[in-house]
mmCIF file of C-alpha atoms in Angstrom:
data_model
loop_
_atom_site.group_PDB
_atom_site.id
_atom_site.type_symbol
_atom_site.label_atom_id
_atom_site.label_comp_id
_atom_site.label_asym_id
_atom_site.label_seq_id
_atom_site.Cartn_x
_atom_site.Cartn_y
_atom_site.Cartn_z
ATOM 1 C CA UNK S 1 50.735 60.457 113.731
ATOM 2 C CA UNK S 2 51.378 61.598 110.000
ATOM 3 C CA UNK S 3 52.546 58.000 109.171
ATOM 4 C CA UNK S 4 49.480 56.376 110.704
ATOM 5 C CA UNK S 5 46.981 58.856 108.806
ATOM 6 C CA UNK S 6 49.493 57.655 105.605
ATOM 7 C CA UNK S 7 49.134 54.273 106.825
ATOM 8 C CA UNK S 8 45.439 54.191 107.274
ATOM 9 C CA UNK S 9 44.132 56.019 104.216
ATOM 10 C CA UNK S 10 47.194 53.346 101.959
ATOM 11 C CA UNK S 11 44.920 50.401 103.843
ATOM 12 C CA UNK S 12 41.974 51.579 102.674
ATOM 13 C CA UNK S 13 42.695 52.741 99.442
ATOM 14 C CA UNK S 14 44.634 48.782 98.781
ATOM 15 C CA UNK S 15 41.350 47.733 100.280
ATOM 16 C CA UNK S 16 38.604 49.173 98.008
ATOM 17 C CA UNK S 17 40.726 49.373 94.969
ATOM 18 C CA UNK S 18 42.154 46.040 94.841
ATOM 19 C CA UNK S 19 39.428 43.846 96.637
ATOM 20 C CA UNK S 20 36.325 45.813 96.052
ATOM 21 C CA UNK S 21 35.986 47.417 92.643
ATOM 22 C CA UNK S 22 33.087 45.697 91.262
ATOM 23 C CA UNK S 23 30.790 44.321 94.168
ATOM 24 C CA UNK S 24 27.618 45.723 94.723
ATOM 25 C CA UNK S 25 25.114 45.653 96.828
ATOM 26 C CA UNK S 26 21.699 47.424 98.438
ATOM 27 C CA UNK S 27 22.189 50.798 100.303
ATOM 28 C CA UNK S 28 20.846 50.841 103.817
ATOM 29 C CA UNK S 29 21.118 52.445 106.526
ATOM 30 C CA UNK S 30 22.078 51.688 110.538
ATOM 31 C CA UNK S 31 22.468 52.417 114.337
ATOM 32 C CA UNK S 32 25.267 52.162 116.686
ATOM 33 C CA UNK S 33 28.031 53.670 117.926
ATOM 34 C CA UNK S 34 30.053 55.145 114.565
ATOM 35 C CA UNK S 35 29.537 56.736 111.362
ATOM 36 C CA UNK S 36 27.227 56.400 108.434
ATOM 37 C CA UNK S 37 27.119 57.850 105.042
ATOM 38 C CA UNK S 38 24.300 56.415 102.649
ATOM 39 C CA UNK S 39 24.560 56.085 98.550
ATOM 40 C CA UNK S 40 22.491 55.258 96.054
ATOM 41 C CA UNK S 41 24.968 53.762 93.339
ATOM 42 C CA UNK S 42 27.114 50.898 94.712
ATOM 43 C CA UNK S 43 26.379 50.331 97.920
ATOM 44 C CA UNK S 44 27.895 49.784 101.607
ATOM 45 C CA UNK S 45 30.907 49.082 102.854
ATOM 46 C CA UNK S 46 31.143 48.213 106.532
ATOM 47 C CA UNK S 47 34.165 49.094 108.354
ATOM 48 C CA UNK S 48 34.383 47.398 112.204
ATOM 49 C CA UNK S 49 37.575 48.296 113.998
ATOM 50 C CA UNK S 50 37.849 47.709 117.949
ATOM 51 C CA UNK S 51 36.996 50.975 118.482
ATOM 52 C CA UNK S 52 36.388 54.516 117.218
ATOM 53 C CA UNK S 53 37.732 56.456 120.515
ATOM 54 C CA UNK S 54 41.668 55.975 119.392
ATOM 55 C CA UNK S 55 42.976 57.721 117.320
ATOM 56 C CA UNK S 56 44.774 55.265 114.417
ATOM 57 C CA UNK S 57 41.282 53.800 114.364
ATOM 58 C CA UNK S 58 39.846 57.209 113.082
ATOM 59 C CA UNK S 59 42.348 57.819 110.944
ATOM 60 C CA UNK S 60 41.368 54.566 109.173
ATOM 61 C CA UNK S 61 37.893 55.134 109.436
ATOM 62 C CA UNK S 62 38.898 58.919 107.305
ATOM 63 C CA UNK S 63 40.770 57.302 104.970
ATOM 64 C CA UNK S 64 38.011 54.839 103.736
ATOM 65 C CA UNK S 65 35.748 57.083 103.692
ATOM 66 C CA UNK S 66 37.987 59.043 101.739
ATOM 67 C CA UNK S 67 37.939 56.058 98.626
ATOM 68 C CA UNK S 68 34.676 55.061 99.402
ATOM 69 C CA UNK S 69 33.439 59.113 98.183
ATOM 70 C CA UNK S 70 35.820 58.637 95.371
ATOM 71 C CA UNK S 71 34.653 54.899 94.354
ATOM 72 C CA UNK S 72 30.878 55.330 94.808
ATOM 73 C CA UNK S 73 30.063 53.138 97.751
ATOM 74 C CA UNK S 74 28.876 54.650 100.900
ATOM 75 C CA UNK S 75 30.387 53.756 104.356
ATOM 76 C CA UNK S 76 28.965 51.797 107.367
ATOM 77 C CA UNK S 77 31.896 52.561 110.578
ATOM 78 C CA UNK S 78 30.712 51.440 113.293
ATOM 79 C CA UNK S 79 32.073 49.970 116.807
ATOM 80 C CA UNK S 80 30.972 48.509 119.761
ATOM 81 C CA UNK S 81 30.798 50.803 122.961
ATOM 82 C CA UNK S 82 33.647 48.202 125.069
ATOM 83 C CA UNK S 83 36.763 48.398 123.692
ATOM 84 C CA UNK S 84 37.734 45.053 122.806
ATOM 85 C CA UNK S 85 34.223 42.985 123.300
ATOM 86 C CA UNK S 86 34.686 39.883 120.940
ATOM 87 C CA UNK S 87 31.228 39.554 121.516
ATOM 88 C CA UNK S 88 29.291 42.992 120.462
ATOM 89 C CA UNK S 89 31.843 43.426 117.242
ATOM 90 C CA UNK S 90 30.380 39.532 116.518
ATOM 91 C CA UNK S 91 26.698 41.333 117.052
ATOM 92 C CA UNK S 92 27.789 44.342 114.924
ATOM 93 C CA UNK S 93 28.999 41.927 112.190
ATOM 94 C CA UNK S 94 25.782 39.842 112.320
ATOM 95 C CA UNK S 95 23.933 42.986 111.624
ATOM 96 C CA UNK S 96 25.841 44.373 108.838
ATOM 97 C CA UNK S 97 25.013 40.962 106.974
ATOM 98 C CA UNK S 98 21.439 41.686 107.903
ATOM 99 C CA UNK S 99 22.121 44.895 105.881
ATOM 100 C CA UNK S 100 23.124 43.235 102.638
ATOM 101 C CA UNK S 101 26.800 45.334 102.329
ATOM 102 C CA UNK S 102 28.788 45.002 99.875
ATOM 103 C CA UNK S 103 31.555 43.881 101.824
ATOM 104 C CA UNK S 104 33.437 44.000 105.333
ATOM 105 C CA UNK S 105 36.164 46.011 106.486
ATOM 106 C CA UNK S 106 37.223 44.270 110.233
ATOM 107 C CA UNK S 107 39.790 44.586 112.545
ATOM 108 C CA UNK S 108 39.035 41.378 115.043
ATOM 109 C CA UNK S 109 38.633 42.061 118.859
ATOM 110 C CA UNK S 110 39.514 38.350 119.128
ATOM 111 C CA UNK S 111 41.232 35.890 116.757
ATOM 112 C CA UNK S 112 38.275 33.311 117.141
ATOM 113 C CA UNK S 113 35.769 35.536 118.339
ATOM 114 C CA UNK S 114 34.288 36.459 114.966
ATOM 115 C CA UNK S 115 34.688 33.199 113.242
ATOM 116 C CA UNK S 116 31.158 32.833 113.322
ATOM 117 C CA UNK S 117 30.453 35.851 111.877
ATOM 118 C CA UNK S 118 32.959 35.487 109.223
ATOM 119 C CA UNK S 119 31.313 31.843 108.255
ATOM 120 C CA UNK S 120 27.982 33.599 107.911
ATOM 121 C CA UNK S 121 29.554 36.472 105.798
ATOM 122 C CA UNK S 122 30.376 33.797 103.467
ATOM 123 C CA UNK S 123 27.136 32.015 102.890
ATOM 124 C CA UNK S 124 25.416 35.603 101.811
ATOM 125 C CA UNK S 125 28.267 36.424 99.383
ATOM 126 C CA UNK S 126 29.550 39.199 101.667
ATOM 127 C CA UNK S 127 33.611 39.330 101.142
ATOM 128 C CA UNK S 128 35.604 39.963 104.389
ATOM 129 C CA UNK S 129 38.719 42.144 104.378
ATOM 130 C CA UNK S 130 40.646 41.604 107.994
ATOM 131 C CA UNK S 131 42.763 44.741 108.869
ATOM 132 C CA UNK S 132 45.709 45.060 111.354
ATOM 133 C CA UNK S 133 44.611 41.926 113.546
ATOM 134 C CA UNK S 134 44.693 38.578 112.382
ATOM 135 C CA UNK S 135 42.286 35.587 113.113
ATOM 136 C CA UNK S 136 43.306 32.298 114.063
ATOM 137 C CA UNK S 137 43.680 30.805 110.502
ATOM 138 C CA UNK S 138 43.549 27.290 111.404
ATOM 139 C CA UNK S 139 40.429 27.858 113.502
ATOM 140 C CA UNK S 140 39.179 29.527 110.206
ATOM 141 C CA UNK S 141 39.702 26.476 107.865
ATOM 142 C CA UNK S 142 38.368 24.256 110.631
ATOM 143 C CA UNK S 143 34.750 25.892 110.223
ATOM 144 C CA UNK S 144 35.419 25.836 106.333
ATOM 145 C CA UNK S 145 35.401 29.831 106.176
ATOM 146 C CA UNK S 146 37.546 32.201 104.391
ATOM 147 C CA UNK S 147 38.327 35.973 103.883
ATOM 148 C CA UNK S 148 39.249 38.160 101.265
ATOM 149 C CA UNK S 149 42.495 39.177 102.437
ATOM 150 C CA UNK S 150 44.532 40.124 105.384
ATOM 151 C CA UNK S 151 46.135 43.811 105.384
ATOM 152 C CA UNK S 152 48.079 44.586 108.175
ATOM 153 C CA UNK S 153 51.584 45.321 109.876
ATOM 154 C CA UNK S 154 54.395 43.316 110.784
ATOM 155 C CA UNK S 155 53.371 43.065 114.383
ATOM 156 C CA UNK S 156 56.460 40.522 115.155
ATOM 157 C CA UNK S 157 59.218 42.615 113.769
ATOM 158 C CA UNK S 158 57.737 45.722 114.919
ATOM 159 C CA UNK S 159 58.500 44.098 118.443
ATOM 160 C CA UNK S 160 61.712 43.230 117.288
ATOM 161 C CA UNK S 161 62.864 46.734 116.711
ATOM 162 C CA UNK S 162 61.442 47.820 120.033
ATOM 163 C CA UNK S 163 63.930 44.910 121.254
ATOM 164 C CA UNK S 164 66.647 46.160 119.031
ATOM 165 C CA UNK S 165 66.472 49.586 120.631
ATOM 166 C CA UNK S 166 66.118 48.213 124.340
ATOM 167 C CA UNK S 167 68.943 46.177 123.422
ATOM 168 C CA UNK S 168 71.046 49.147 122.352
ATOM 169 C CA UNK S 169 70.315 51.235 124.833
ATOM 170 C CA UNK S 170 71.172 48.437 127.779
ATOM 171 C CA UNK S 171 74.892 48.682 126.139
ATOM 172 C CA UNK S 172 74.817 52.395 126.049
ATOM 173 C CA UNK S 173 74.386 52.080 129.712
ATOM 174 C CA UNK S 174 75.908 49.039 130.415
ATOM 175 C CA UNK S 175 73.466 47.263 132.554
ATOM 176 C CA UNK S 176 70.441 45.473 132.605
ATOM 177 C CA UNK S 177 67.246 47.321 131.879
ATOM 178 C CA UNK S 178 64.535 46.518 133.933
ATOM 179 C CA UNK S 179 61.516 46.384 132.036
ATOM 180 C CA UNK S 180 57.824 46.681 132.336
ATOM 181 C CA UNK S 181 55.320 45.004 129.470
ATOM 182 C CA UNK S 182 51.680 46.180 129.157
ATOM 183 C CA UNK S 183 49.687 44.557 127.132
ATOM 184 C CA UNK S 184 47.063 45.191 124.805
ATOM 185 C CA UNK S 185 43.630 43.771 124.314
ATOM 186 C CA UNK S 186 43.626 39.142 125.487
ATOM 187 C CA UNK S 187 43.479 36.829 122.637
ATOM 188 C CA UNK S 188 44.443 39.491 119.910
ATOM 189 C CA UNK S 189 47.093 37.836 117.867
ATOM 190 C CA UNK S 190 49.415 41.290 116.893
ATOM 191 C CA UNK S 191 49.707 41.799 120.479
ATOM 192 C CA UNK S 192 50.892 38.382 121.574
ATOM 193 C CA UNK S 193 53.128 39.000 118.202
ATOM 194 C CA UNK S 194 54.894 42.056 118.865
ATOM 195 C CA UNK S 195 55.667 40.844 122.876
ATOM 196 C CA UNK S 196 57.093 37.736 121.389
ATOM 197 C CA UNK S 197 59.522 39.791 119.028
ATOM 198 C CA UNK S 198 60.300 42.426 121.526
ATOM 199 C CA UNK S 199 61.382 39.799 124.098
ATOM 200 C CA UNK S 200 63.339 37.811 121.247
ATOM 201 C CA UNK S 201 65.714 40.420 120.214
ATOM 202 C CA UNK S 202 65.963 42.334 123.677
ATOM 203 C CA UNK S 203 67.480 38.806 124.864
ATOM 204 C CA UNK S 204 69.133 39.182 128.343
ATOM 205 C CA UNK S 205 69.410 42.895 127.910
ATOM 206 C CA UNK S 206 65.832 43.257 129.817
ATOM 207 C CA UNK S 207 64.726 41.997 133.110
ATOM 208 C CA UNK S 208 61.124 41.940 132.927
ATOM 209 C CA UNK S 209 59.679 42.814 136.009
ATOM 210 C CA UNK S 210 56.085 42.671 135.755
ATOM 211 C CA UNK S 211 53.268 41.973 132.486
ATOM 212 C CA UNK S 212 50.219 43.331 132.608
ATOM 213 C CA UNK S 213 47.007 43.821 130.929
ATOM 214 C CA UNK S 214 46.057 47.439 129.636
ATOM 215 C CA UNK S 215 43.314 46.739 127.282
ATOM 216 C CA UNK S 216 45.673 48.825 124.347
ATOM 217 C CA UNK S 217 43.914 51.567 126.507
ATOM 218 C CA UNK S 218 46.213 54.814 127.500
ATOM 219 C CA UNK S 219 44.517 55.061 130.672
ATOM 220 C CA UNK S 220 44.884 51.739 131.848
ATOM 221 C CA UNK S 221 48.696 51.744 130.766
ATOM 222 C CA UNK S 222 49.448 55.197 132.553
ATOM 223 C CA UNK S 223 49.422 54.833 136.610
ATOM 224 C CA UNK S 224 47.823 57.276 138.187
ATOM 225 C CA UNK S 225 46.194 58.745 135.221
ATOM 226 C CA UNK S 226 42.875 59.887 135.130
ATOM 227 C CA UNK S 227 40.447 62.305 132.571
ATOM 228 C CA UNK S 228 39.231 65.122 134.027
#
């Protein structure tokens, strides 16, 4: 969890330093499920991850809130209340234009889902940073829209050295492992990456019994699980 807080508040502080430093734009305020913090000297910056209930995404919510106190702007985190709803992050977007921010901090729910919103983000002058998940880039061009900049992980080769490990561990034991994949969020790009790289270097050292869906949700990957 230390790395990810590391992780998160490096993102931001890339982010608002490097892509940032100079825009401006109106203060305003906003409702929803998140956090706000108002200024007076450079502005908003809207920050729209999947959700605000898991942890990582907190972290990088503290983080940029973190630069945005040191840089002057004020900080617009908000999320929709489904984890994963292409749809209400595209509605959350829309509004943040409404707002006039100075720019747009998003992790996508879909790859195409908030192509729209991206397009429109453009025609106001709004730059759009994408964080962790990446759109569909051809999709992108093909609606003539464009973002700042993509910041995010390696989601192939961080399958890969899940693989690497499976793989050494079915020769520590010399047999097949049989293997269960859940899933995160459908449509989401890093998930469909980090599968693809697991099952690439794990080769014939996993039998993969069953893939399912869990919504990157711990509840809906843990049988049997339920909050009190």
């Amino acid at each position: 969890m230390k790395n990810k807080k590391k992780l998160a508040a490096l993102l931001a502080g890339i982010i608002l330093l490097g892509a940032l430093a100079g825009c401006g734009g109106d203060s305003s305020s906003g409702n929803g499920s998140g956090t706000e913090t108002k200024t007076e000297s450079k502005g908003d910056i809207a920050l729209l991850p999947m959700t605000l209930d898991n942890e990582f995404y907190v972290s990088m919510k503290n983080g940029a809130q973190e630069k945005c106190d040191e840089l002057g702007y004020g900080l617009i985190a908000q999320s929709g209340t489904n984890h994963g709803d292409a749809a209400e992050q595209l509605q959350l977007m829309e509004t943040m234009i409404q707002k006039k921010v100075a720019a747009i901090m998003i992790t996508p729910c879909s790859s195409t889902g908030i192509i729209s919103g991206i397009k429109k983000a453009n025609e106001a002058g709004i730059p759009v940073v994408i964080l962790d998940t990446e759109v569909d880039r051809d999709a992108l061009s093909a609606q003539g829209a464009e973002t700042l900049t993509y910041i995010g992980s390696d989601n192939y080769n961080g399958g890969v050295a899940a693989g690497e490990y499976a793989k050494k561990v079915s020769g520590e034991k010399g047999k097949v492992l049989n293997t269960i994949i859940l899933t995160g969020v459908p449509g989401q790009e890093n998930m469909e990456l980090r599968k693809q790289g697991f099952l690439d270097a794990a080769g014939d050292s996993v039998n993969v019994v069953a893939s399912q869906n869990a919504d990157s949700d711990f509840n809906s990957g843990v049988p049997g699980h339920h909050e009190e």
